[in-house]
Coordinates of C-alpha atoms and ligand atoms in Angstrom, one line a residue:
X1 CA 0.1 0.0 0.0
X2 CA 1.4 3.7 -0.6
X3 CA 0.6 6.6 1.1
X4 CA 1.9 8.9 -1.5
X5 CA 0.0 11.7 -3.0
X6 CA 0.4 10.5 -6.5
X7 CA 0.2 12.5 -9.6
X8 CA -0.8 10.9 -12.8
X9 CA 1.7 11.9 -15.7
X10 CA 0.6 15.0 -17.7
X11 CA -0.9 14.0 -20.9
X12 CA 0.0 15.2 -24.5
X13 CA -1.9 14.3 -27.7
X14 CA -0.5 11.2 -29.3
X15 CA 1.5 12.2 -32.5
X16 CA 0.0 11.0 -35.6
X17 CA 2.0 8.5 -37.6
X18 CA 2.3 9.5 -41.2
X19 CA 2.6 5.9 -42.7
X20 CA 4.6 7.0 -45.6
X21 CA 6.1 4.4 -48.2
X22 CA 9.0 2.8 -46.4
X23 CA 8.2 3.9 -43.0
X24 CA 8.4 1.4 -40.4
X25 CA 4.9 1.8 -39.3
X26 CA 3.5 1.3 -42.7
X27 CA 5.7 -2.3 -43.1
X28 CA 3.8 -3.3 -39.9
X29 CA 0.4 -2.1 -40.6
X30 CA 0.7 -4.0 -44.2
X31 CA 1.6 -7.2 -42.6
X32 CA -1.2 -7.2 -39.9
X33 CA -3.6 -6.2 -42.6
X34 CA -2.8 -9.2 -44.8
X35 CA -2.7 -11.3 -41.9
X36 CA -6.3 -10.2 -40.7
X37 CA -7.7 -10.2 -44.3
X38 CA -6.6 -13.8 -44.5
X39 CA -8.0 -15.5 -41.3
X40 CA -11.3 -15.6 -40.1
X41 CA -11.8 -15.1 -36.0
X42 CA -14.7 -16.3 -33.9
X43 CA -15.7 -13.7 -31.3
X44 CA -17.5 -14.7 -27.8
X45 CA -19.3 -12.7 -25.4
X46 CA -17.1 -11.8 -22.4
X47 CA -19.1 -12.0 -19.3
X48 CA -17.2 -11.7 -15.8
X49 CA -14.0 -12.3 -17.9
X50 CA -15.1 -15.5 -19.3
X51 CA -15.7 -15.9 -22.9
X52 CA -18.9 -17.3 -23.7
X53 CA -20.2 -19.0 -27.2
X54 CA -23.8 -19.0 -27.8
X55 CA -23.9 -20.4 -31.2
X56 CA -26.2 -18.0 -32.5
X57 CA -23.7 -16.5 -34.9
X58 CA -23.5 -13.3 -37.2
X59 CA -20.7 -12.3 -39.6
X60 CA -18.6 -9.3 -39.9
X61 CA -17.8 -8.3 -43.5
X62 CA -15.8 -6.0 -45.1
X63 CA -17.9 -3.0 -46.3
X64 CA -15.6 -2.2 -49.6
X65 CA -15.4 -5.8 -50.3
X66 CA -18.6 -7.5 -48.9
X67 CA -18.0 -10.9 -50.0
X68 CA -15.0 -11.1 -47.7
X69 CA -16.1 -12.2 -44.2
X70 CA -13.7 -11.2 -41.5
X71 CA -15.3 -12.6 -38.1
X72 CA -18.1 -14.6 -37.1
X73 CA -19.5 -13.4 -33.6
X74 CA -21.4 -15.0 -31.1
X75 CA -24.9 -13.1 -30.3
X76 CA -26.4 -12.5 -26.5
X77 CA -29.9 -13.9 -25.7
X78 CA -31.7 -13.0 -22.4
X79 CA -30.1 -15.2 -20.1
X80 CA -26.7 -14.1 -21.1
X81 CA -27.7 -10.3 -20.7
X82 CA -29.0 -11.2 -17.1
X83 CA -25.4 -12.9 -16.4
X84 CA -23.8 -9.7 -17.9
X85 CA -25.8 -7.4 -15.6
X86 CA -25.1 -9.9 -12.6
X87 CA -21.2 -10.1 -13.4
X88 CA -21.3 -6.0 -13.5
X89 CA -23.0 -5.9 -10.3
X90 CA -20.8 -8.5 -8.9
X91 CA -17.3 -7.0 -9.6
X92 CA -18.4 -3.3 -8.5
X93 CA -17.4 -3.4 -5.0
X94 CA -14.1 -4.4 -5.4
X95 CA -13.7 -2.3 -8.5
X96 CA -15.1 0.8 -6.7
X97 CA -12.9 0.5 -3.5
X98 CA -9.7 0.1 -5.6
X99 CA -7.6 3.0 -5.0
X100 CA -7.8 5.5 -7.8
X101 CA -4.5 5.3 -8.8
X102 CA -4.8 1.5 -9.6
X103 CA -7.6 2.2 -11.8
X104 CA -5.7 5.1 -13.4
X105 CA -2.8 2.8 -13.9
X106 CA -4.9 0.0 -15.8
X107 CA -6.0 2.7 -18.4
X108 CA -2.6 4.2 -18.8
X109 CA -1.2 0.7 -19.5
X110 CA -4.1 0.2 -21.9
X111 CA -3.0 3.6 -23.8
X112 CA 0.4 2.7 -23.7
X113 CA -0.2 -0.8 -25.1
X114 CA -2.4 0.9 -28.0
X115 CA 0.4 3.4 -28.7
X116 CA 2.9 0.5 -29.2
X117 CA 2.0 -3.2 -29.8
X118 CA -1.5 -2.8 -30.3
X119 CA -1.4 0.2 -32.7
X120 CA -1.4 -1.8 -35.8
X121 CA -4.0 -4.3 -34.4
X122 CA -6.5 -1.6 -33.9
X123 CA -5.6 0.3 -36.9
X124 CA -5.8 -2.5 -39.2
X125 CA -9.1 -3.9 -37.9
X126 CA -10.8 -0.4 -38.0
X127 CA -9.5 -0.3 -41.7
X128 CA -10.9 -3.8 -42.6
X129 CA -14.1 -3.8 -40.5
X130 CA -15.0 -0.1 -41.0
X131 CA -13.6 1.0 -44.1
X132 CA -11.4 3.7 -42.9
X133 CA -8.3 4.7 -44.9
X134 CA -5.1 4.2 -42.8
X135 CA -5.1 8.0 -42.0
X136 CA -8.6 8.1 -40.6
X137 CA -7.7 4.6 -38.8
X138 CA -4.8 6.5 -37.5
X139 CA -6.5 9.6 -35.8
X140 CA -9.4 7.4 -34.7
X141 CA -8.5 3.9 -33.4
X142 CA -5.1 4.9 -32.2
X143 CA -4.5 8.7 -31.7
X144 CA -7.8 9.6 -30.3
X145 CA -8.5 6.4 -28.2
X146 CA -5.1 6.8 -26.6
X147 CA -5.9 10.4 -25.9
X148 CA -9.3 9.7 -24.3
X149 CA -7.5 6.9 -22.2
X150 CA -4.7 9.2 -20.8
X151 CA -6.6 12.3 -20.5
X152 CA -9.5 11.3 -19.1
X153 CA -7.0 10.0 -16.0
X154 CA -6.0 13.4 -15.8
X155 CA -9.3 14.9 -15.8
X156 CA -10.4 12.4 -12.9
X157 CA -7.4 13.4 -11.2
X158 CA -8.5 17.0 -11.2
X159 CA -12.2 16.2 -10.4
X160 CA -11.3 14.1 -7.4
X161 CA -9.1 17.2 -6.1
X162 CA -12.0 19.4 -6.1
X163 CA -13.1 19.9 -2.8
X164 CA -15.2 22.0 -0.7
X165 CA -14.2 24.7 2.1
X166 CA -14.1 23.7 5.5
X167 CA -15.3 26.2 8.5
X168 CA -13.2 26.3 11.8
X169 CA -13.1 22.9 14.0
X170 CA -14.6 20.9 11.1
X171 CA -13.5 19.2 7.8
X172 CA -15.6 18.7 4.8
X173 CA -14.6 16.2 2.1
X174 CA -16.2 15.2 -1.4
X175 CA -16.0 11.5 -1.8
X176 CA -16.4 10.7 -5.6
X177 CA -18.7 7.5 -5.4
X178 CA -19.4 5.7 -8.6
X179 CA -23.0 5.8 -9.6
X180 CA -25.7 3.2 -8.1
X181 CA -26.1 0.4 -10.1
X182 CA -24.4 -0.5 -13.6
X183 CA -23.8 1.6 -16.5
X184 CA -25.0 0.7 -20.0
X185 CA -22.5 1.7 -22.8
X186 CA -24.0 1.2 -26.5
X187 CA -21.6 2.8 -29.0
X188 CA -21.9 3.8 -32.6
X189 CA -20.2 1.9 -35.8
X190 CA -18.2 5.3 -37.0
X191 CA -15.3 5.7 -34.3
X192 CA -13.8 3.0 -32.6
X193 CA -12.3 5.5 -30.1
X194 CA -16.1 6.5 -29.0
X195 CA -16.6 2.7 -28.4
X196 CA -13.4 2.6 -26.5
X197 CA -14.5 5.6 -24.3
X198 CA -18.0 4.9 -23.7
X199 CA -17.4 2.1 -21.4
X200 CA -14.1 3.1 -20.2
X201 CA -14.8 6.5 -19.0
X202 CA -17.6 5.6 -16.5
X203 CA -15.5 2.4 -15.6
X204 CA -12.6 4.9 -14.4
X205 CA -15.0 6.6 -12.0
X206 CA -15.6 3.3 -10.2
X207 CA -18.4 1.8 -12.3
X208 CA -18.8 -1.3 -14.0
X209 CA -20.2 -1.7 -17.4
X210 CA -22.5 -3.8 -19.8
X211 CA -21.1 -2.8 -23.4
X212 CA -22.8 -3.4 -26.4
X213 CA -20.9 -2.4 -29.3
X214 CA -22.1 -1.6 -33.0
X215 CA -22.5 -5.1 -35.0
X216 CA -20.8 -2.9 -37.7
X217 CA -17.7 -2.0 -35.5
X218 CA -17.5 -5.8 -34.0
X219 CA -14.1 -6.6 -35.5
X220 CA -12.2 -3.4 -33.9
X221 CA -14.1 -3.3 -30.7
X222 CA -13.0 -6.8 -29.8
X223 CA -9.5 -6.0 -30.2
X224 CA -9.9 -3.2 -28.0
X225 CA -11.7 -5.6 -25.3
X226 CA -8.8 -8.0 -25.6
X227 CA -6.4 -4.9 -25.2
X228 CA -8.2 -3.9 -21.7
X229 CA -7.6 -7.6 -20.5
X230 CA -4.1 -7.2 -21.3
X231 CA -3.9 -4.1 -19.6
X232 CA -5.3 -5.8 -16.4
X233 CA -8.7 -4.9 -16.3
X234 CA -10.6 -7.1 -13.6
X235 CA -13.1 -9.5 -14.6
X236 CA -16.5 -8.2 -14.8
X237 CA -15.8 -4.5 -14.7
X238 CA -16.7 -4.2 -18.5
X239 CA -18.9 -7.1 -19.7
X240 CA -19.5 -7.5 -23.6
X241 CA -22.5 -8.5 -25.0
X242 CA -23.4 -8.0 -28.9
X243 CA -25.9 -9.4 -30.6
X244 CA -29.9 -7.7 -31.8
X245 CA -29.5 -4.0 -30.5
X246 CA -33.1 -3.4 -30.0
X247 CA -33.5 -6.6 -27.7
X248 CA -30.5 -6.2 -25.8
X249 CA -31.3 -2.5 -25.2
X250 CA -34.8 -3.3 -24.0
X251 CA -33.7 -5.9 -21.7
X252 CA -30.6 -4.0 -19.9
X253 CA -33.1 -0.9 -19.7
X254 CA -35.6 -2.7 -18.1
X255 CA -33.2 -3.8 -15.0
X256 CA -33.9 -2.1 -11.8
X257 CA -30.2 -1.4 -11.4
X258 CA -29.8 0.4 -14.3
X259 CA -27.5 3.3 -13.0
X260 CA -26.8 5.3 -16.3
X261 CA -26.7 5.0 -20.1
X262 CA -23.4 6.3 -22.0
X263 CA -24.8 6.2 -25.8
X264 CA -23.3 7.7 -29.0
X265 CA -25.6 7.0 -32.4
X266 CA -28.5 8.2 -34.2
X267 CA -31.1 10.9 -32.6
X268 CA -34.1 8.3 -33.1
X269 CA -32.2 5.4 -31.3
X270 CA -31.3 7.8 -28.1
X271 CA -35.1 9.1 -28.0
X272 CA -36.3 5.8 -27.9
X273 CA -33.8 5.0 -25.1
X274 CA -34.9 8.1 -23.1
X275 CA -38.5 7.1 -23.7
X276 CA -37.9 3.5 -22.5
X277 CA -36.2 4.7 -19.3
X278 CA -39.3 6.9 -18.8
X279 CA -41.6 4.1 -19.1
X280 CA -39.6 2.0 -16.5
X281 CA -39.1 4.7 -14.2
X282 CA -41.2 3.0 -11.5
X283 CA -38.6 -0.2 -11.6
X284 CA -35.5 1.5 -11.0
X285 CA -33.5 1.9 -7.6
X286 CA -32.5 5.4 -8.7
X287 CA -32.5 8.0 -11.5
X288 CA -30.5 6.5 -14.2
X289 CA -28.0 9.1 -16.1
X290 CA -28.6 9.6 -19.5
X291 CA -25.8 10.6 -21.4
X292 CA -26.4 10.8 -25.5
X293 CA -24.1 12.1 -28.2
X294 CA -26.4 11.9 -31.2
X295 CA -26.9 13.1 -35.0
X296 CA -26.1 16.3 -36.7
X297 CA -26.5 18.5 -39.7
X298 CA -23.4 20.1 -39.4
X299 CA -22.7 23.4 -41.7
X300 CA -20.1 25.3 -43.3
X301 CA -21.4 29.1 -43.7
X302 CA -19.2 31.4 -45.6
X303 CA -19.3 35.3 -45.9
X304 CA -18.4 37.5 -48.7
X305 CA -15.3 38.5 -47.4
X306 CA -13.9 34.8 -47.1
X307 CA -13.0 35.4 -50.9
X308 CA -9.4 35.9 -50.1
X309 CA -9.6 32.5 -48.5
X310 CA -11.2 30.5 -50.9
X311 CA -9.0 27.8 -51.4
X312 CA -9.0 27.0 -47.6
X313 CA -13.1 27.0 -48.0
X314 CA -13.2 24.8 -50.8
X315 CA -10.5 22.3 -49.0
X316 CA -12.6 22.5 -45.9
X317 CA -15.8 21.5 -47.9
X318 CA -14.1 18.7 -49.7
X319 CA -12.2 17.0 -46.5
X320 CA -14.9 18.0 -44.3
X321 CA -17.7 16.3 -46.3
X322 CA -15.8 13.2 -47.6
X323 CA -13.1 12.0 -45.5
X324 CA -14.5 8.5 -44.0
X325 CA -17.1 9.0 -46.6
X326 CA -19.0 11.8 -44.5
X327 CA -19.7 9.1 -41.9
X328 CA -18.5 11.6 -39.1
X329 CA -20.6 12.9 -37.2
X330 CA -19.2 16.1 -37.4
X331 CA -18.8 16.0 -41.3
X332 CA -20.6 19.2 -42.8
X333 CA -23.3 18.2 -45.0
X334 CA -24.8 21.7 -45.8
X335 CA -23.1 24.9 -47.1
X336 CA -24.3 28.3 -47.3
X337 CA -22.2 30.3 -49.7
X338 CA -22.8 34.0 -50.9
X339 CA -23.6 34.4 -54.5
X340 CA -20.4 36.5 -55.3
X341 CA -17.9 33.6 -54.1
X342 CA -19.9 30.6 -55.6
X343 CA -18.7 30.6 -59.6
X344 CA -14.9 30.4 -58.3
X345 CA -15.7 28.1 -55.3
X346 CA -18.1 26.0 -57.2
X347 CA -15.5 25.3 -59.8
X348 CA -12.6 24.6 -57.2
X349 CA -14.9 22.2 -55.3
X350 CA -16.2 20.1 -58.2
X351 CA -12.4 19.7 -59.2
X352 CA -11.0 19.2 -56.2
X353 CA -13.8 16.4 -55.7
X354 CA -12.8 14.9 -59.0
X355 CA -9.4 14.3 -57.8
X356 CA -11.0 11.8 -55.0
X357 CA -9.8 8.2 -55.4
X358 CA -12.3 5.8 -53.9
X359 CA -11.7 1.7 -53.4
X360 CA -10.0 -0.6 -51.0
X361 CA -8.7 0.9 -48.0
X362 CA -5.6 -1.5 -48.3
X363 CA -4.8 0.5 -51.4
X364 CA -3.1 3.6 -49.7
X365 CA -3.8 5.7 -52.6
X366 CA -7.4 5.7 -51.8
X367 CA -8.9 8.7 -50.2
X368 CA -12.2 7.1 -49.5
X369 CA -13.8 3.7 -48.9
X370 CA -17.1 2.3 -48.8
X371 CA -20.0 3.3 -46.6
X372 CA -20.6 1.0 -43.6
X373 CA -23.1 -1.4 -44.8
X374 CA -26.1 -2.1 -47.1
X375 CA -28.6 -0.2 -45.1
X376 CA -26.8 2.9 -45.1
X377 CA -25.7 2.4 -49.0
X378 CA -29.7 2.4 -49.6
X379 CA -30.4 5.2 -47.7
X380 CA -28.0 7.2 -49.1
X381 CA -28.6 6.0 -52.4
X382 CA -32.2 7.2 -51.8
X383 CA -31.2 10.6 -51.3
X384 CA -29.1 10.5 -54.5
X385 CA -32.4 9.5 -56.5
X386 CA -34.2 12.1 -55.0
X387 CA -31.7 14.6 -55.8
X388 CA -31.7 13.4 -59.3
X389 CA -35.4 14.4 -59.8
X390 CA -36.4 17.1 -57.3
X391 CA -37.1 20.7 -58.7
X392 CA -34.7 23.2 -57.6
X393 CA -32.0 20.6 -57.1
X394 CA -28.8 20.3 -59.2
X395 CA -26.0 17.4 -58.7
X396 CA -22.9 19.1 -59.6
X397 CA -20.5 16.0 -59.2
X398 CA -20.9 12.6 -58.1
X399 CA -24.4 10.8 -57.6
X400 CA -23.6 7.4 -58.5
X401 CA -23.7 4.5 -56.3
X402 CA -22.3 1.2 -57.1
X403 CA -22.7 -1.9 -54.5
X404 CA -21.4 -4.8 -56.2
X405 CA -18.3 -5.4 -55.0
X406 CA -18.6 -3.0 -51.9
X407 CA -20.8 -0.6 -50.6
X408 CA -19.5 2.6 -52.7
X409 CA -21.0 6.0 -53.1
X410 CA -19.1 8.6 -55.1
X411 CA -18.5 12.0 -53.3
X412 CA -21.6 14.1 -54.3
X413 CA -21.9 18.0 -54.4
X414 CA -25.6 19.1 -54.8
X415 CA -27.0 22.7 -55.0
X416 CA -30.4 23.3 -53.8
X417 CA -32.2 26.5 -54.4
X418 CA -34.5 26.0 -51.4
X419 CA -32.7 26.2 -47.9
X420 CA -35.1 24.0 -46.6
X421 CA -35.0 21.2 -48.9
X422 CA -34.6 17.9 -47.2
X423 CA -31.1 17.6 -48.5
X424 CA -30.2 20.9 -46.4
X425 CA -32.1 19.5 -43.2
X426 CA -32.0 15.9 -43.1
X427 CA -28.9 13.8 -41.5
X428 CA -27.9 11.8 -44.7
X429 CA -24.5 10.2 -43.0
X430 CA -23.0 9.6 -46.3
X431 CA -20.6 11.5 -48.9
X432 CA -22.9 14.1 -49.7
X433 CA -22.9 17.8 -49.3
X434 CA -25.5 20.3 -50.4
X435 CA -24.9 24.0 -51.1
X436 CA -27.4 26.7 -50.7
X437 CA -26.3 30.1 -52.5
X438 CA -27.6 33.1 -50.6
X439 CA -27.6 36.8 -51.9
X440 CA -24.5 38.4 -50.3
X441 CA -26.9 41.2 -48.6
X442 CA -28.9 38.5 -47.0
X443 CA -26.1 37.2 -44.6
X444 CA -27.8 37.7 -41.2
X445 CA -31.1 36.4 -42.2
X446 CA -29.5 33.4 -43.9
X447 CA -27.5 32.9 -40.5
X448 CA -30.9 32.9 -38.9
X449 CA -32.1 30.3 -41.4
X450 CA -29.0 28.2 -40.8
X451 CA -29.8 28.3 -36.9
X452 CA -33.5 27.3 -37.3
X453 CA -33.8 25.0 -40.2
X454 CA -32.6 21.8 -38.6
X455 CA -33.4 20.3 -35.2
X456 CA -29.6 19.7 -34.8
X457 CA -26.9 21.6 -33.2
X458 CA -23.5 19.6 -33.4
X459 CA -20.9 21.4 -35.2
X460 CA -20.8 24.1 -37.7
X461 CA -18.1 26.6 -39.4
X462 CA -17.9 30.2 -40.3
X463 CA -15.4 31.2 -43.0
X464 CA -15.1 35.2 -43.1
X465 CA -12.0 37.8 -43.1
X466 CA -14.2 40.6 -41.7
X467 CA -14.2 40.3 -37.8
X468 CA -17.4 41.7 -37.8
X469 CA -18.9 39.2 -39.8
X470 CA -17.4 36.4 -37.6
X471 CA -18.6 38.0 -34.6
X472 CA -22.0 38.2 -36.2
X473 CA -22.2 34.5 -37.0
X474 CA -20.8 33.7 -33.6
X475 CA -23.8 35.4 -32.0
X476 CA -26.4 34.4 -34.2
X477 CA -25.1 30.8 -34.3
X478 CA -24.3 30.3 -30.6
X479 CA -27.0 27.9 -30.1
X480 CA -26.5 26.1 -33.6
X481 CA -23.3 24.3 -32.8
X482 CA -21.6 22.7 -29.6
X483 CA -18.4 22.8 -31.4
X484 CA -18.0 25.8 -33.3
X485 CA -15.2 26.9 -35.8
X486 CA -13.8 29.9 -37.2
X487 CA -12.0 29.5 -40.9
X488 CA -11.5 25.7 -40.2
X489 CA -13.6 22.5 -41.2
X490 CA -16.1 21.5 -38.5
X491 CA -14.6 18.0 -38.1
X492 CA -11.5 16.7 -36.5
X493 CA -11.9 17.7 -32.5
X494 CA -9.2 16.7 -30.7
X495 CA -9.5 15.4 -27.1
X496 CA -8.0 17.9 -24.5
X497 CA -8.2 20.6 -27.2
X498 CA -11.9 20.6 -28.6
X499 CA -14.2 18.7 -25.9
X500 CA -17.1 17.5 -28.5
X501 CA -20.6 17.2 -28.2
X502 CA -23.7 19.1 -29.4
X503 CA -27.2 20.0 -27.8
X504 CA -30.8 20.2 -29.2
X505 CA -31.5 16.9 -31.1
X506 CA -27.5 16.4 -31.3
X507 CA -27.2 15.2 -27.7
X508 CA -27.0 16.1 -24.0
X509 CA -23.7 17.6 -24.9
X510 CA -21.8 16.2 -22.0
X511 CA -18.7 16.8 -23.9
X512 CA -16.6 13.8 -24.6
X513 CA -12.9 14.1 -24.0
X514 CA -13.3 16.3 -21.0
X515 CA -13.9 16.5 -17.2
X516 CA -17.6 17.5 -17.9
X517 CA -18.2 14.0 -19.1
X518 CA -16.7 12.3 -16.2
X519 CA -18.8 14.4 -14.0
X520 CA -21.7 12.1 -15.2
X521 CA -20.3 9.1 -13.9
X522 CA -19.9 9.9 -10.5
X523 CA -22.2 10.5 -7.5
X524 CA -20.5 12.4 -4.9
X525 CA -20.9 12.1 -1.4
X526 CA -20.3 14.9 1.2
X527 CA -18.5 14.1 4.4
X528 CA -18.5 16.8 7.5
X529 CA -16.5 15.9 10.5
X530 CA -16.8 18.1 13.7
X531 CA -13.7 17.8 15.3
X532 CA -15.1 19.9 18.3
X533 CA -19.0 19.1 18.3
X534 CA -21.1 21.5 20.6
X535 CA -21.9 20.1 24.1
X536 CA -24.6 22.4 25.1
X537 CA -28.4 22.6 23.4
X538 CA -28.8 26.6 24.4
X539 CA -27.3 29.5 22.3
X540 CA -26.1 32.7 23.5
X541 CA -29.0 35.0 22.5
X542 CA -30.9 32.9 25.1
X543 CA -29.2 34.8 27.9
X544 CA -31.0 37.3 30.4
X545 CA -32.5 40.5 29.1
Ligands
NAD601 P1 -27.1 3.8 -34.6 O1 -28.0 4.8 -33.9 O2 -27.7 2.9 -35.5 O3 -26.5 2.7 -33.5 C1 -25.8 3.4 -32.2 C2 -25.8 2.1 -31.0 O4 -27.5 1.7 -30.8 C3 -25.4 0.8 -31.7 O5 -24.6 0.2 -30.7 C4 -26.6 0.1 -32.4 O6 -26.1 -1.1 -32.1 C5 -27.8 0.5 -31.3 N1 -28.8 0.6 -31.9 C6 -29.5 0.4 -33.1 N2 -30.6 0.3 -33.3 C7 -31.3 0.3 -32.3 C8 -32.4 0.2 -31.7 N3 -33.4 -0.1 -32.5 N4 -32.7 0.2 -30.0 C9 -31.5 0.1 -29.4 N5 -30.4 0.4 -29.8 C10 -30.1 0.5 -31.1 O7 -26.0 4.8 -35.0 P2 -24.5 4.3 -35.9 O8 -25.0 4.3 -37.5 O9 -23.9 3.5 -35.3 O10 -23.9 5.7 -35.8 C11 -24.3 7.0 -36.6 C12 -25.1 7.9 -35.9 O11 -24.2 8.3 -34.8 C13 -25.2 9.4 -36.8 O12 -26.4 9.5 -36.5 C14 -24.0 10.2 -36.2 O13 -24.3 11.6 -36.2 C15 -24.2 9.6 -34.7 N6 -22.9 9.9 -34.1 C16 -23.0 11.1 -32.9 C17 -21.6 11.3 -32.5 C18 -21.5 12.7 -31.6 O14 -20.7 12.9 -30.8 N7 -22.7 13.4 -31.6 C19 -20.7 10.6 -32.7 C20 -20.5 9.8 -33.3 C21 -21.7 9.4 -34.2

């Protein structure tokens, strides 16, 4: 046992490796890609530290080559879900009682394992299973997840240090307890880092977790669970249960010991979770904490003074809208451009889009892979069909979809006369950006429209040189984005630099990658100790008149 006042290492953002030809990281990654593409693994459930095989199997396929099976995974049914919740509850007393420095050490070791031996494993599995290019995998599955693990430890240390004042003769303390019950983490397909963060941030604060990954990210998520085991995470702290999302969620949410939900995904699913929790309220032993980061209709807004910055604006639109096939929650999918800038900008955006290569992510020359699965492919194709026929709508480049070998959708730029066309308002979650061209003089009115025309409020950018135009946009769009960018694309938030999350229909805005998120996973107890308690009942004011 140690009595030192330990300090966790000061975190710094993990450097992004380049994977240039001839680099050692490229050689190692290529080897891992080839091995993983050739083998076919079987993924069990992990309950109380034990692998469990139900025999009810589903497959993981490569989105860019959907004939190729990477893995099959066992799916949970009701008895295993019950067992996973029981395992989480059984592991909780010891885990919560463990000294913070011991818990922290496990996650710091996990970060270092990921920065070294597991880096090619998490990157390759994210590339093959979620169709990310090497750069998109590196900034997600390696760097962002390493940052979450290291920075959360430092944020937690800061939080624990937050203590109340004490009056004379007393000592007040805040004890940061885990929530009552267990936490349910349900994670999206599009970021391996989010799949890693959602179960680990509550666990760091002493909670135990039932973790339900997205079936479409099962491959990389499995390797992360393996990594946690290797880092020394005790059995039962994070229990892996994959399978039918609606069935699993319904059963977990009906348990009386549900203490919290850590969710990232679509708005509709989170609303259904909120509704179910409300309906189950009478069953619970506590009020479950609900944290959900959800959909977006992120924007790039240009002012006429951005004319000098036209190339930066064009690059922001193309990188923002098309990296990872537009499947980032932060990807801009609508743009408001002043008429004076449009002819030149349009030419640049169309030309740059034309240079993007799309294909198998194992070929490092490609800028884009495929969209995640057939349902996404069909949904996005539906929007493209609509765009081909709708009045006042023109496809400027792209517009084609080809699902024969992989779920490929061309990067597509659309122009819409009507700023309230569904292409300008609905989340498409694919490589599609729609532009509305507004009269230069209607700057403020168009800002108001941008604020009001969607239910979302996740990310957005203003491009302008004139400072007063930036100030106006910042004010009028204050509630339109939880992450607001000036002269930059609205994607690429970095842990510790731009804590992430939006409000309105985009989520509870609990800012992943900051101490604000960790606050949600602790239920503080105040302890007042009186060193010299009073020994008389009466007060001085009762003395003789
Ligand atoms: P999704 O809603 O389909 O899935 C998210 C999770 O919910 C998965 O674990 C999934 O298996 C589960 N799920 C799916 N259907 C369910 C149901 N009927 N009942 C219960 N659970 C269910 O989302 P996705 O396609 O994985 O991810 C894309 C969405 O996530 C987009 O809307 C995107 O904007 C959003 N997202 C938001 C953020 C953010 O920080 N705001 C970050 C990443 C993704």
